[in-house]
mmCIF file of C-alpha atoms in Angstrom:
data_model
loop_
_atom_site.group_PDB
_atom_site.id
_atom_site.type_symbol
_atom_site.label_atom_id
_atom_site.label_comp_id
_atom_site.label_asym_id
_atom_site.label_seq_id
_atom_site.Cartn_x
_atom_site.Cartn_y
_atom_site.Cartn_z
ATOM 1 C CA UNK A 1 93.303 45.122 142.657
ATOM 2 C CA UNK A 2 94.051 43.142 139.510
ATOM 3 C CA UNK A 3 94.060 44.983 136.244
ATOM 4 C CA UNK A 4 94.070 43.336 132.833
ATOM 5 C CA UNK A 5 96.915 44.488 130.687
ATOM 6 C CA UNK A 6 98.873 43.061 127.826
ATOM 7 C CA UNK A 7 102.636 43.154 127.541
ATOM 8 C CA UNK A 8 103.762 45.047 124.476
ATOM 9 C CA UNK A 9 107.486 44.930 125.156
ATOM 10 C CA UNK A 10 109.514 43.370 127.941
ATOM 11 C CA UNK A 11 113.063 43.736 129.214
ATOM 12 C CA UNK A 12 114.890 42.195 132.147
ATOM 13 C CA UNK A 13 113.574 44.466 134.899
ATOM 14 C CA UNK A 14 110.694 46.336 133.241
ATOM 15 C CA UNK A 15 107.982 45.996 130.652
ATOM 16 C CA UNK A 16 105.618 48.119 128.665
ATOM 17 C CA UNK A 17 101.972 47.068 128.939
ATOM 18 C CA UNK A 18 98.761 48.214 127.321
ATOM 19 C CA UNK A 19 95.742 48.429 129.642
ATOM 20 C CA UNK A 20 92.612 48.463 127.494
ATOM 21 C CA UNK A 21 90.077 48.505 130.336
ATOM 22 C CA UNK A 22 87.236 46.033 130.122
ATOM 23 C CA UNK A 23 84.501 45.465 127.507
ATOM 24 C CA UNK A 24 81.989 47.430 129.596
ATOM 25 C CA UNK A 25 84.296 50.425 129.882
ATOM 26 C CA UNK A 26 87.123 50.424 127.384
ATOM 27 C CA UNK A 27 89.994 52.816 127.828
ATOM 28 C CA UNK A 28 90.682 55.320 125.098
ATOM 29 C CA UNK A 29 93.728 54.022 123.185
ATOM 30 C CA UNK A 30 94.934 57.593 122.774
ATOM 31 C CA UNK A 31 94.973 58.076 126.563
ATOM 32 C CA UNK A 32 98.615 57.921 127.729
ATOM 33 C CA UNK A 33 97.432 56.131 130.899
ATOM 34 C CA UNK A 34 96.506 53.144 128.718
ATOM 35 C CA UNK A 35 100.173 52.371 128.085
ATOM 36 C CA UNK A 36 102.445 52.107 131.124
ATOM 37 C CA UNK A 37 105.975 51.103 131.986
ATOM 38 C CA UNK A 38 106.023 48.670 134.904
ATOM 39 C CA UNK A 39 108.756 47.036 136.917
ATOM 40 C CA UNK A 40 108.598 43.252 136.366
ATOM 41 C CA UNK A 41 108.694 42.869 140.154
ATOM 42 C CA UNK A 42 105.303 44.642 140.323
ATOM 43 C CA UNK A 43 103.638 42.039 138.105
ATOM 44 C CA UNK A 44 102.228 39.341 140.379
ATOM 45 C CA UNK A 45 100.467 37.152 137.806
ATOM 46 C CA UNK A 46 100.179 36.866 134.099
ATOM 47 C CA UNK A 47 98.309 34.886 131.485
ATOM 48 C CA UNK A 48 99.077 34.430 127.819
ATOM 49 C CA UNK A 49 96.797 36.437 125.580
ATOM 50 C CA UNK A 50 95.564 33.263 123.875
ATOM 51 C CA UNK A 51 94.309 32.004 127.263
ATOM 52 C CA UNK A 52 92.328 35.134 128.135
ATOM 53 C CA UNK A 53 88.548 35.335 127.966
ATOM 54 C CA UNK A 54 87.747 35.265 124.219
ATOM 55 C CA UNK A 55 85.070 37.948 124.483
ATOM 56 C CA UNK A 56 87.525 40.271 126.225
ATOM 57 C CA UNK A 57 90.211 39.647 123.592
ATOM 58 C CA UNK A 58 87.799 40.290 120.707
ATOM 59 C CA UNK A 59 86.274 43.370 122.350
ATOM 60 C CA UNK A 60 89.690 44.782 123.114
ATOM 61 C CA UNK A 61 90.997 44.067 119.600
ATOM 62 C CA UNK A 62 87.951 45.706 118.040
ATOM 63 C CA UNK A 63 88.638 48.753 120.205
ATOM 64 C CA UNK A 64 92.376 48.673 119.552
ATOM 65 C CA UNK A 65 92.329 47.809 115.823
ATOM 66 C CA UNK A 66 91.620 51.292 114.431
ATOM 67 C CA UNK A 67 94.307 52.853 116.668
ATOM 68 C CA UNK A 68 96.600 49.861 117.109
ATOM 69 C CA UNK A 69 99.501 50.310 114.727
ATOM 70 C CA UNK A 70 100.011 53.964 115.603
ATOM 71 C CA UNK A 71 99.303 53.462 119.271
ATOM 72 C CA UNK A 72 101.426 50.399 119.896
ATOM 73 C CA UNK A 73 104.251 51.454 117.606
ATOM 74 C CA UNK A 74 105.143 47.782 117.445
ATOM 75 C CA UNK A 75 103.939 45.866 114.384
ATOM 76 C CA UNK A 76 104.663 42.571 116.156
ATOM 77 C CA UNK A 77 102.362 43.457 119.069
ATOM 78 C CA UNK A 78 99.600 44.493 116.685
ATOM 79 C CA UNK A 79 99.963 41.211 114.781
ATOM 80 C CA UNK A 80 99.845 39.212 118.032
ATOM 81 C CA UNK A 81 96.618 40.984 118.988
ATOM 82 C CA UNK A 82 95.103 40.327 115.560
ATOM 83 C CA UNK A 83 95.990 36.644 115.704
ATOM 84 C CA UNK A 84 94.741 36.323 119.286
ATOM 85 C CA UNK A 85 91.438 37.928 118.263
ATOM 86 C CA UNK A 86 91.063 35.438 115.393
ATOM 87 C CA UNK A 87 91.817 32.570 117.745
ATOM 88 C CA UNK A 88 89.334 33.953 120.269
ATOM 89 C CA UNK A 89 86.628 34.226 117.585
ATOM 90 C CA UNK A 90 87.360 30.632 116.576
ATOM 91 C CA UNK A 91 87.029 29.556 120.223
ATOM 92 C CA UNK A 92 83.658 31.322 120.502
ATOM 93 C CA UNK A 93 82.473 29.867 117.192
ATOM 94 C CA UNK A 94 83.569 26.385 118.242
ATOM 95 C CA UNK A 95 81.737 26.713 121.562
ATOM 96 C CA UNK A 96 78.572 27.858 119.786
ATOM 97 C CA UNK A 97 78.834 25.128 117.174
ATOM 98 C CA UNK A 98 79.165 22.499 119.878
ATOM 99 C CA UNK A 99 75.601 23.312 120.935
ATOM 100 C CA UNK A 100 74.450 21.464 117.827
ATOM 101 C CA UNK A 101 75.818 17.970 117.569
ATOM 102 C CA UNK A 102 76.266 16.123 114.308
ATOM 103 C CA UNK A 103 73.431 13.787 115.376
ATOM 104 C CA UNK A 104 71.127 16.758 116.125
ATOM 105 C CA UNK A 105 71.818 18.293 112.713
ATOM 106 C CA UNK A 106 71.110 14.962 111.017
ATOM 107 C CA UNK A 107 67.874 14.587 112.992
ATOM 108 C CA UNK A 108 66.718 18.034 111.867
ATOM 109 C CA UNK A 109 67.906 17.430 108.295
ATOM 110 C CA UNK A 110 66.140 14.073 108.148
ATOM 111 C CA UNK A 111 69.138 12.323 106.627
ATOM 112 C CA UNK A 112 72.785 11.470 107.207
ATOM 113 C CA UNK A 113 75.137 14.410 106.639
ATOM 114 C CA UNK A 114 78.584 14.232 105.083
ATOM 115 C CA UNK A 115 81.505 16.409 106.128
ATOM 116 C CA UNK A 116 80.833 18.418 102.949
ATOM 117 C CA UNK A 117 77.254 18.932 104.128
ATOM 118 C CA UNK A 118 78.528 20.157 107.500
ATOM 119 C CA UNK A 119 80.973 22.546 105.812
ATOM 120 C CA UNK A 120 78.188 23.889 103.629
ATOM 121 C CA UNK A 121 75.947 24.332 106.680
ATOM 122 C CA UNK A 122 78.687 26.276 108.464
ATOM 123 C CA UNK A 123 78.808 28.651 105.484
ATOM 124 C CA UNK A 124 75.011 28.857 105.043
ATOM 125 C CA UNK A 125 73.799 29.256 108.649
ATOM 126 C CA UNK A 126 75.168 32.791 109.178
ATOM 127 C CA UNK A 127 73.269 33.902 106.033
ATOM 128 C CA UNK A 128 70.022 32.150 106.981
ATOM 129 C CA UNK A 129 67.175 33.038 109.342
ATOM 130 C CA UNK A 130 68.826 30.992 112.139
ATOM 131 C CA UNK A 131 70.786 33.956 113.631
ATOM 132 C CA UNK A 132 67.542 35.975 113.744
ATOM 133 C CA UNK A 133 65.758 33.043 115.419
ATOM 134 C CA UNK A 134 68.516 32.751 118.041
ATOM 135 C CA UNK A 135 68.369 36.525 118.643
ATOM 136 C CA UNK A 136 64.610 36.270 119.160
ATOM 137 C CA UNK A 137 65.057 33.371 121.588
ATOM 138 C CA UNK A 138 67.691 35.265 123.588
ATOM 139 C CA UNK A 139 65.546 38.394 123.548
ATOM 140 C CA UNK A 140 62.698 36.301 124.977
ATOM 141 C CA UNK A 141 65.012 34.941 127.671
ATOM 142 C CA UNK A 142 66.167 38.481 128.516
ATOM 143 C CA UNK A 143 62.547 39.641 128.733
ATOM 144 C CA UNK A 144 61.607 36.764 131.081
ATOM 145 C CA UNK A 145 64.688 37.471 133.233
ATOM 146 C CA UNK A 146 63.580 41.108 133.617
ATOM 147 C CA UNK A 147 60.194 40.080 134.992
#
């Protein structure tokens, strides 16, 4: 069984890892079972935190953030998690933004858009009715999937 954990500290023959669970069932950061010492020989595969599923990284960071500094007792590890979560959010935002091409935005706008226009759109869209419209569309998709 593979379990997702993140190395907090490593040495030659052992490492300390944090096992946050998964987004559907996050482990309690105060639970001592969440942090374990492992022999490096017992680790069969690893992946850099930046390459992990962005939703998992963000969900885990949001769960870890309130407890992180005290729990991890390693400011460097907490900072790595924070940076990885920001990178993961950027990856998710970039993936979502790629749904709308520059050409599609210009078509909807009815004119050519400059890079400044695109930057202003990126700032304005989260505060517009577009997120509500997307939520309604997804809710409609979820309802049709349930039928």
